PDB file of C-alpha atoms in Angstrom:
ATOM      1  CA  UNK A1162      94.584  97.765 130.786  1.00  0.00           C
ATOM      2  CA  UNK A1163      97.328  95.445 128.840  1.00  0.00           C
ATOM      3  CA  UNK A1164      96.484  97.045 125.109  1.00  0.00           C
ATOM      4  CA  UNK A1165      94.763  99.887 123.696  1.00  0.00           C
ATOM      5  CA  UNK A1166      91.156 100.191 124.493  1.00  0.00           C
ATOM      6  CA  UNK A1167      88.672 101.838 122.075  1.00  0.00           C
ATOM      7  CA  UNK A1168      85.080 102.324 122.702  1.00  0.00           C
ATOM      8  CA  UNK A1169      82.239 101.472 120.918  1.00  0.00           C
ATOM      9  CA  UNK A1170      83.549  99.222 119.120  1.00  0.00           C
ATOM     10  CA  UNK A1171      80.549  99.445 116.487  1.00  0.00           C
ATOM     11  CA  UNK A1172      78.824 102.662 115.915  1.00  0.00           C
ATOM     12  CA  UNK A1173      75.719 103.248 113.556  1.00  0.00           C
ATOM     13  CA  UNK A1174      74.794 106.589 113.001  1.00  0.00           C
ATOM     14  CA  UNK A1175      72.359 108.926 111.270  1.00  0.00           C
ATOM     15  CA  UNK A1176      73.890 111.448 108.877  1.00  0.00           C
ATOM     16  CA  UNK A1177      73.975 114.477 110.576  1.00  0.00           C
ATOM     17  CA  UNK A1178      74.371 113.135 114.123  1.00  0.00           C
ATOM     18  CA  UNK A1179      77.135 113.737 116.153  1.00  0.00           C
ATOM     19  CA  UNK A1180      79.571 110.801 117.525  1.00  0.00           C
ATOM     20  CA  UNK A1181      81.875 111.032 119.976  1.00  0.00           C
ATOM     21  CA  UNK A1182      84.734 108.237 119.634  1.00  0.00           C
ATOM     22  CA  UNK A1183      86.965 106.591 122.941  1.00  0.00           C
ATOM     23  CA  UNK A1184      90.291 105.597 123.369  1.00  0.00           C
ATOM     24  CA  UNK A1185      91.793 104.528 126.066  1.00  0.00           C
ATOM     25  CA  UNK A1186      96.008 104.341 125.866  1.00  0.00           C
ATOM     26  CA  UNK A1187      98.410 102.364 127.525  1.00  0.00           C
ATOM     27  CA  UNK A1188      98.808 103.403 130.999  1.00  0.00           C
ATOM     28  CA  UNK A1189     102.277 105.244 130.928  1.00  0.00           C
ATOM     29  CA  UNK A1190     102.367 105.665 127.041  1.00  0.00           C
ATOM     30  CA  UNK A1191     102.496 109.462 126.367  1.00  0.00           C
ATOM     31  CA  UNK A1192     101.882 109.619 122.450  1.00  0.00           C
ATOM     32  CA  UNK A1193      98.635 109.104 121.205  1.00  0.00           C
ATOM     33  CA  UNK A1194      97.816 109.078 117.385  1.00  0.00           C
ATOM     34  CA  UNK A1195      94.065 108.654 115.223  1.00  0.00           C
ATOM     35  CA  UNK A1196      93.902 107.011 112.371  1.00  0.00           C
ATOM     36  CA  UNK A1197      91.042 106.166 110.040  1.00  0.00           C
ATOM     37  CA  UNK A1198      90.950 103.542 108.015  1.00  0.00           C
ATOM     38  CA  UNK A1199      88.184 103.877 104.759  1.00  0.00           C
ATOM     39  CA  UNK A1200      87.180 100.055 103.151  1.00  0.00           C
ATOM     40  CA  UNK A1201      90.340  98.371 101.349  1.00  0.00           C
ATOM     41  CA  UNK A1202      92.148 101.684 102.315  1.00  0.00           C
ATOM     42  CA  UNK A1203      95.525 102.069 104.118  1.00  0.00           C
ATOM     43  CA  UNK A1204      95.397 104.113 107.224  1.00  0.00           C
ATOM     44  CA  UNK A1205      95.033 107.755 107.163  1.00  0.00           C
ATOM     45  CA  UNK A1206      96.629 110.045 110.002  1.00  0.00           C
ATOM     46  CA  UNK A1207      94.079 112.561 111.447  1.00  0.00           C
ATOM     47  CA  UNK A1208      95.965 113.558 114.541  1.00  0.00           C
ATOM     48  CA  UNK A1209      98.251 112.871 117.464  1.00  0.00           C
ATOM     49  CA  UNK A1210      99.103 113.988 121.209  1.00  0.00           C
ATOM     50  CA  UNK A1211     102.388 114.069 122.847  1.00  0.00           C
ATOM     51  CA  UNK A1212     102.574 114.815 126.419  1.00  0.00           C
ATOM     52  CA  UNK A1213     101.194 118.497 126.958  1.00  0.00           C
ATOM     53  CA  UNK A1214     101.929 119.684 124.076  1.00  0.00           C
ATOM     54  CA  UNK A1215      99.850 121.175 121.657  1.00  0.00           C
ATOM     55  CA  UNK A1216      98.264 118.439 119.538  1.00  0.00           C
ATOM     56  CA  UNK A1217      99.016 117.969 116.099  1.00  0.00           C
ATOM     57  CA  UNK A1218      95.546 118.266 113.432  1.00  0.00           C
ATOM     58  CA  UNK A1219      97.525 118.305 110.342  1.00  0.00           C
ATOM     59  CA  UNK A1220      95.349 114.973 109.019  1.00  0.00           C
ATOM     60  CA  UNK A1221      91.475 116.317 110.011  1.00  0.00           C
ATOM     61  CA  UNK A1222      89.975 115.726 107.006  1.00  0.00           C
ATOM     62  CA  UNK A1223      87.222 118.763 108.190  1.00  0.00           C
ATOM     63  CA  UNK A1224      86.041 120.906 110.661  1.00  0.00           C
ATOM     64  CA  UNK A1225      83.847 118.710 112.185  1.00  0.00           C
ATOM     65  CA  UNK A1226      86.452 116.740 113.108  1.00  0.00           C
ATOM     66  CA  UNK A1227      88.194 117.412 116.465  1.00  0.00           C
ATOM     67  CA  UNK A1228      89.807 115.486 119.312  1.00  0.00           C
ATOM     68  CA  UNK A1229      90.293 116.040 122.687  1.00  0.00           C
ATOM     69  CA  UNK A1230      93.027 114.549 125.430  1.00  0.00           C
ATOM     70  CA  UNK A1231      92.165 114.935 129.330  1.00  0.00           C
ATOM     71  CA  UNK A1232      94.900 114.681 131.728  1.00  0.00           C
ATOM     72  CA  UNK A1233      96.983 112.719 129.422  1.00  0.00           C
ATOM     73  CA  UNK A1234      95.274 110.226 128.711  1.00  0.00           C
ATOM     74  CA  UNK A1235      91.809 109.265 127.735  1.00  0.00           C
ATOM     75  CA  UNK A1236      91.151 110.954 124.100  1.00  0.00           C
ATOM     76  CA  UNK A1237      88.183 111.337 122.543  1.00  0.00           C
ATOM     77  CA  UNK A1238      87.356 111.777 118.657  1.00  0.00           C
ATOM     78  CA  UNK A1239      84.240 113.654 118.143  1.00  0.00           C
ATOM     79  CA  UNK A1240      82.791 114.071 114.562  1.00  0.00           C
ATOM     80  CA  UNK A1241      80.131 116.173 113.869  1.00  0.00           C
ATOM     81  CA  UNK A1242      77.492 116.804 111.814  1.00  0.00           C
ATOM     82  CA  UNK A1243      78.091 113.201 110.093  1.00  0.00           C
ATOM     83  CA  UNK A1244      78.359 112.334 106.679  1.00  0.00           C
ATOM     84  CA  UNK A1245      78.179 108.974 104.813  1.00  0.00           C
ATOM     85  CA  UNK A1246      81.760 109.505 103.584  1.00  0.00           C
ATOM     86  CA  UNK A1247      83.157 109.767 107.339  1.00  0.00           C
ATOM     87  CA  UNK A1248      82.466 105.902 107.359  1.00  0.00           C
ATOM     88  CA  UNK A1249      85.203 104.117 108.089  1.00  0.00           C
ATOM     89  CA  UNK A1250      87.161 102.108 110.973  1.00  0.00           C
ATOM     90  CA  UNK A1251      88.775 104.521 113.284  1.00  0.00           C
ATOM     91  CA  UNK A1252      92.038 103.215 115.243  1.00  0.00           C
ATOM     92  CA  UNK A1253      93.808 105.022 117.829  1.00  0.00           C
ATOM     93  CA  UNK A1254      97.533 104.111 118.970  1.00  0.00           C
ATOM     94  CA  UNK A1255      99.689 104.651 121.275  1.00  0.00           C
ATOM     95  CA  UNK A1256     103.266 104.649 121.971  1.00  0.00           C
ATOM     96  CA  UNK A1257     106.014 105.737 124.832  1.00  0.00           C
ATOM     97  CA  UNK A1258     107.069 108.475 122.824  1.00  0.00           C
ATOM     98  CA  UNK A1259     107.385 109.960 119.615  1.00  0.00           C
ATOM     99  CA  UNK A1260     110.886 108.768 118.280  1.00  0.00           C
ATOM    100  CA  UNK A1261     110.875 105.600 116.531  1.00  0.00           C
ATOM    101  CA  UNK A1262     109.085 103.647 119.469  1.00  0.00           C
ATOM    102  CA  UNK A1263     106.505 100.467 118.672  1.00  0.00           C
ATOM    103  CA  UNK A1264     103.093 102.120 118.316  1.00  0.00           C
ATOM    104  CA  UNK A1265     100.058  99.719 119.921  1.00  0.00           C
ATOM    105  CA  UNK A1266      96.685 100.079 118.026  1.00  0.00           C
ATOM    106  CA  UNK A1267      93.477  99.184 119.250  1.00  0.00           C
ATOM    107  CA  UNK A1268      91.324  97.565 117.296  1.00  0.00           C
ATOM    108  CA  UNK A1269      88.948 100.505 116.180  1.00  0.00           C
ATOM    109  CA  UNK A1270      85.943 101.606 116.139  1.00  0.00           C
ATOM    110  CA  UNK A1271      83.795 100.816 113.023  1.00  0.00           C
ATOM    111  CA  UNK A1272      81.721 103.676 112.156  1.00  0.00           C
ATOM    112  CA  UNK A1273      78.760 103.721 109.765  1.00  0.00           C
ATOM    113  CA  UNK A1274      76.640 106.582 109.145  1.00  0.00           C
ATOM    114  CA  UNK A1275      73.478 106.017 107.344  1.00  0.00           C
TER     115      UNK A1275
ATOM    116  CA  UNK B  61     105.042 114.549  99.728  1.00  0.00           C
ATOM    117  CA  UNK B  62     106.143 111.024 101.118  1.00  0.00           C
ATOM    118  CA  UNK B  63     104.306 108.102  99.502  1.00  0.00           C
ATOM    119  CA  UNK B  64     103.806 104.135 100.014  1.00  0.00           C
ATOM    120  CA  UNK B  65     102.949 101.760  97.183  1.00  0.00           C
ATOM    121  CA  UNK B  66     101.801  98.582  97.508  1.00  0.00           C
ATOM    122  CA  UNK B  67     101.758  97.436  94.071  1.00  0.00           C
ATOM    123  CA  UNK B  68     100.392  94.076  95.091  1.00  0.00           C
ATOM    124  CA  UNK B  69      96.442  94.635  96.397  1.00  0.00           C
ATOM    125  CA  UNK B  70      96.168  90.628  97.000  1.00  0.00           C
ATOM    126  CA  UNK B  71      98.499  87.198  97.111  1.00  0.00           C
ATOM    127  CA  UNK B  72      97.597  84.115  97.568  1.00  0.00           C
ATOM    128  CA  UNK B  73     100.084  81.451  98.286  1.00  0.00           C
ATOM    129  CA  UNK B  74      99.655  77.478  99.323  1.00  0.00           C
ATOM    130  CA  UNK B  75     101.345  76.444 103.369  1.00  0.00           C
ATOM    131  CA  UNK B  76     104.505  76.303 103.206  1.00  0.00           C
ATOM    132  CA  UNK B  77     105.319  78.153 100.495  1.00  0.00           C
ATOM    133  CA  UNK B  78     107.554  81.453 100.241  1.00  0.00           C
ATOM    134  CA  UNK B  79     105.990  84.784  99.956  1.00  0.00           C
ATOM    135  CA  UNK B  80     107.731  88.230  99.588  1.00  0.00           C
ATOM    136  CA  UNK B  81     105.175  91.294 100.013  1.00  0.00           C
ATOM    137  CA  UNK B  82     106.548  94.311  98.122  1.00  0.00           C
ATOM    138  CA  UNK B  83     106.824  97.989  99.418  1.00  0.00           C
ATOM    139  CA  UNK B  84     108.133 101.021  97.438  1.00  0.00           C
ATOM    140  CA  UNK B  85     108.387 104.637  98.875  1.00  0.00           C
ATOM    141  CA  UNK B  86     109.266 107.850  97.982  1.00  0.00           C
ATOM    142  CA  UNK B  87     110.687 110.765  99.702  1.00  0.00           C
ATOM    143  CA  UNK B  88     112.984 113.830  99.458  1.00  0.00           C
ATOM    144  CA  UNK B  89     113.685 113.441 102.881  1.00  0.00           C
ATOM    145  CA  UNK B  90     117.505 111.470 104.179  1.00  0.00           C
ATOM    146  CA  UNK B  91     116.102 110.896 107.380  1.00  0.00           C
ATOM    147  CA  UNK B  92     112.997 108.683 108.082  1.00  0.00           C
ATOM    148  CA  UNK B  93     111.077 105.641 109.258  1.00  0.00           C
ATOM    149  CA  UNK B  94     109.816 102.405 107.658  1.00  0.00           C
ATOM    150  CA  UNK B  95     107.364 100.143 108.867  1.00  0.00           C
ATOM    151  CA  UNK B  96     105.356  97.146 108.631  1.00  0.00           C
ATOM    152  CA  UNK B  97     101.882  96.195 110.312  1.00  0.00           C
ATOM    153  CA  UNK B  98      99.913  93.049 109.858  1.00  0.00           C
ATOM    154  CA  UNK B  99      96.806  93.528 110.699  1.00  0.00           C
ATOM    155  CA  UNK B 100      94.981  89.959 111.241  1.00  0.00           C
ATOM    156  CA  UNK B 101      91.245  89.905 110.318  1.00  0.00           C
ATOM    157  CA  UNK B 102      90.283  90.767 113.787  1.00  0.00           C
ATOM    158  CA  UNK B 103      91.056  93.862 113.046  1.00  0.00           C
ATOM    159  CA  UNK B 104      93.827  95.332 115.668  1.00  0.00           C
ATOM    160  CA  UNK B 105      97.299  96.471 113.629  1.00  0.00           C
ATOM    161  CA  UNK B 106     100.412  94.764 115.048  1.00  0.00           C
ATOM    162  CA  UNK B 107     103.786  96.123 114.391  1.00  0.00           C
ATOM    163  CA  UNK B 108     106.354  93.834 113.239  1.00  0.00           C
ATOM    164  CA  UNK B 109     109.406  95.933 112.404  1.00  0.00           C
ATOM    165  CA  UNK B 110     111.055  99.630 112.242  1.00  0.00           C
ATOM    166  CA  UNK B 111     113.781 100.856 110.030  1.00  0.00           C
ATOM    167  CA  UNK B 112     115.211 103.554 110.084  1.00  0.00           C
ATOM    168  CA  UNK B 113     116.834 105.283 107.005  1.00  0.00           C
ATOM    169  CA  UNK B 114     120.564 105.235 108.382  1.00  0.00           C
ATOM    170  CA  UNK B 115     120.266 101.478 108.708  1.00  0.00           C
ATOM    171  CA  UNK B 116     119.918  99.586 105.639  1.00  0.00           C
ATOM    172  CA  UNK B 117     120.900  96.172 107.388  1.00  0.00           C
ATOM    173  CA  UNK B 118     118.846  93.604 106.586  1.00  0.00           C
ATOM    174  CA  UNK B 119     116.708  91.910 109.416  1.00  0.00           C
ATOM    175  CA  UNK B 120     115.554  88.002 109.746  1.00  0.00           C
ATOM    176  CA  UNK B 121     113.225  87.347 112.915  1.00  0.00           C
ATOM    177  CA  UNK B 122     112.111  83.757 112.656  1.00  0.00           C
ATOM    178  CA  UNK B 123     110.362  83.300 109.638  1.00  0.00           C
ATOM    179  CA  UNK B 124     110.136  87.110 108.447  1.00  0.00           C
ATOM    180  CA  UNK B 125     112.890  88.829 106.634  1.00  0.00           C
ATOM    181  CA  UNK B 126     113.273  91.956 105.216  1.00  0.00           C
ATOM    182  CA  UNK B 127     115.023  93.792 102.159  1.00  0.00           C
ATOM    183  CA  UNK B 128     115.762  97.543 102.723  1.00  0.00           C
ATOM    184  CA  UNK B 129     117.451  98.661  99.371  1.00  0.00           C
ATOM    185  CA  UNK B 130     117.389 102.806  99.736  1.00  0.00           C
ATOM    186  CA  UNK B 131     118.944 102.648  96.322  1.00  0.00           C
ATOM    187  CA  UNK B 132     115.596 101.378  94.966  1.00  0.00           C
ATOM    188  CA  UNK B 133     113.629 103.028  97.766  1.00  0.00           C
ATOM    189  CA  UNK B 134     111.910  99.673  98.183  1.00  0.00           C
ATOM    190  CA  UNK B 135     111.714  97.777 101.738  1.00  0.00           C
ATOM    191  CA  UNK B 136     110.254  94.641 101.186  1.00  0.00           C
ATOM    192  CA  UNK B 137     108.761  91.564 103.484  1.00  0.00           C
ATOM    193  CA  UNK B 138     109.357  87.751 102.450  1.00  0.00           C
ATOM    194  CA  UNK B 139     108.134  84.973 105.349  1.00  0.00           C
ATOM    195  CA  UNK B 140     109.397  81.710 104.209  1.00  0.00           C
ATOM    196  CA  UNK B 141     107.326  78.670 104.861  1.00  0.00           C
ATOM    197  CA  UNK B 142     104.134  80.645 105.299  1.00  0.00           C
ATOM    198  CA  UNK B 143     101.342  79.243 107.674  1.00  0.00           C
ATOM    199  CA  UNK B 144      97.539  79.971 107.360  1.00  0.00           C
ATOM    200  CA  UNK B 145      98.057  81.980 110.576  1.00  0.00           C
ATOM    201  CA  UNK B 146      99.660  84.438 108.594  1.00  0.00           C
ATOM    202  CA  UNK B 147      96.436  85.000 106.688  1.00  0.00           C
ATOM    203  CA  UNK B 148      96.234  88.469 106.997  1.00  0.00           C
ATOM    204  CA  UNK B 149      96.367  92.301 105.221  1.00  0.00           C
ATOM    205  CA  UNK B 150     100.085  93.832 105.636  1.00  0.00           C
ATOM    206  CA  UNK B 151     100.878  97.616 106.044  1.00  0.00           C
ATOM    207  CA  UNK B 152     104.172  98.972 105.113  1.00  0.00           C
ATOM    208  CA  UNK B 153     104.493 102.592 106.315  1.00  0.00           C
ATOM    209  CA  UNK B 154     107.152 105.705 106.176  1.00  0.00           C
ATOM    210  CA  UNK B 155     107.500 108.485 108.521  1.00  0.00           C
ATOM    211  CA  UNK B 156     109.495 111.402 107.327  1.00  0.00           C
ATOM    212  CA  UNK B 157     109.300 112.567 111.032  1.00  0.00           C
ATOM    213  CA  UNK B 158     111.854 111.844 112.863  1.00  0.00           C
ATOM    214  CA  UNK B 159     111.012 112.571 115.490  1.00  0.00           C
ATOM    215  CA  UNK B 160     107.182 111.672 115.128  1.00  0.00           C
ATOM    216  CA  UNK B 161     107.459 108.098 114.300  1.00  0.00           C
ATOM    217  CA  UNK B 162     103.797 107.396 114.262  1.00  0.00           C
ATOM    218  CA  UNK B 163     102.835 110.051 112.162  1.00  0.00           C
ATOM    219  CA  UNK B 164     103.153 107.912 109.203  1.00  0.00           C
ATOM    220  CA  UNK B 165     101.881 107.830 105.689  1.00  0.00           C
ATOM    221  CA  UNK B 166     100.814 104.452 104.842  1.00  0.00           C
ATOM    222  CA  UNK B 167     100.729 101.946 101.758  1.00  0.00           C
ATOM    223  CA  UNK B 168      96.640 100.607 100.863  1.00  0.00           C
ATOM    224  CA  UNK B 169      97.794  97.257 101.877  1.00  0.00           C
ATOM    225  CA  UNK B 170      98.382  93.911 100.769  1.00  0.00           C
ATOM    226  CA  UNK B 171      96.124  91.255 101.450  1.00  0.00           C
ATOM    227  CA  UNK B 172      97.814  87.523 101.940  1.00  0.00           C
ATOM    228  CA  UNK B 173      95.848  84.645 101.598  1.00  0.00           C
ATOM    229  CA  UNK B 174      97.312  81.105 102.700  1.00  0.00           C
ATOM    230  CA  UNK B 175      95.584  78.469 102.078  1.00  0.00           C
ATOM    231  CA  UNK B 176      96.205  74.834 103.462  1.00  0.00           C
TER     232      UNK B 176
END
């Protein structure tokens, strides 16, 4: 596709459910990056691919937070066990490569666990 | 630990008036990345400029401008004659990466208001 897809785009939950989270990159683009974003809140890193390397989870908040690349590409954020604090907007990017290059966002998934 | 202020949580400013969105960092690190988003109300984050910290040239693109001063660790964003369509919240970011641009810790935003 043209931008950064990200799937549901709306996402009610029950506390204590599990979610699973889409994004979809920019065909070619070989970083890919999650961010959540809490109500009147900057953006908080939570993790990013590059290529085959082994990802980078410095920013999961938890445990039951984890994220998954196949074939360098598709990712896929799963949260489980769900609080009410793990509300938020959740926004993947992605970008060429690492160095310095534009990063394209998608416009998030809103999550809201009740 | 790298940080991003945004001292200014919301501005609101008439058409055509000038607007300068403020952005203060701090790092120990020589070597990093600055950033700003806008991110419109639908939502999706677009970039509208990189710095890096050799480069303290200042950059006009149409309307936008912005003010890298390392000696006051401050890398703000004016647009001149604002329009309503710039209604929007405004990210300014800093990676200490180098070579992990988007890994980037970012300010809590400033929301712009422009009103016709």
């Amino acid at each position: 596709g043209a931008g950064v897809s990200q799937s549901p785009s709306n996402k009610v939950t029950e506390k204590g459910k599990d979610v699973e989270l889409r994004c979809d990159p920019i065909s070619g683009h070989t970083a890919l990056y999650w961010y959540r974003q809490s109500l009147g809140q900057g953006l908080e890193f939570l993790i990013y691919f590059q290529g085959n390397s082994a990802p980078d989870k410095s920013g999961l908040p938890s445990d039951r937070f984890s994220a998954e690349r196949t074939g360098g590409s598709v990712s896929t954020l799963t949260i489980q066990r769900t609080q009410q604090e793990d509300s938020a907007v959740y926004l993947c990017a992605s970008s060429l490569e690492l160095r310095g290059t534009e990063a394209f966002f998608g416009q998030g998934t809103r999550l809201t666990v009740v | 630990a790298q940080k991003v202020t945004q001292a200014q949580t919301e501005i609101s400013v008439v058409e055509k008036e000038d607007v300068t969105l403020d952005c203060v960092y701090e790092t120990r690190d020589t070597t990093y990345y600055l950033f700003w988003y806008k991110q419109p109300p639908s939502g999706e984050l677009v970039f509208l400029i990189r710095r890096n910290s050799f480069d303290e040239q200042n950059e006009i693109s149409g309307r936008y401008s912005w003010n890298f001063q390392k000696s006051t660790s401050s890398f703000n964003f004016t647009i001149t004659a604002s329009q309503v369509v710039d209604s929007a919240v405004y990210f300014c970011a800093l990676s200490e990466d180098f070579d992990n641009a988007g890994k980037s810790t970012f300010g809590d935003g400033t929301t712009l208001t422009v009103k016709p």
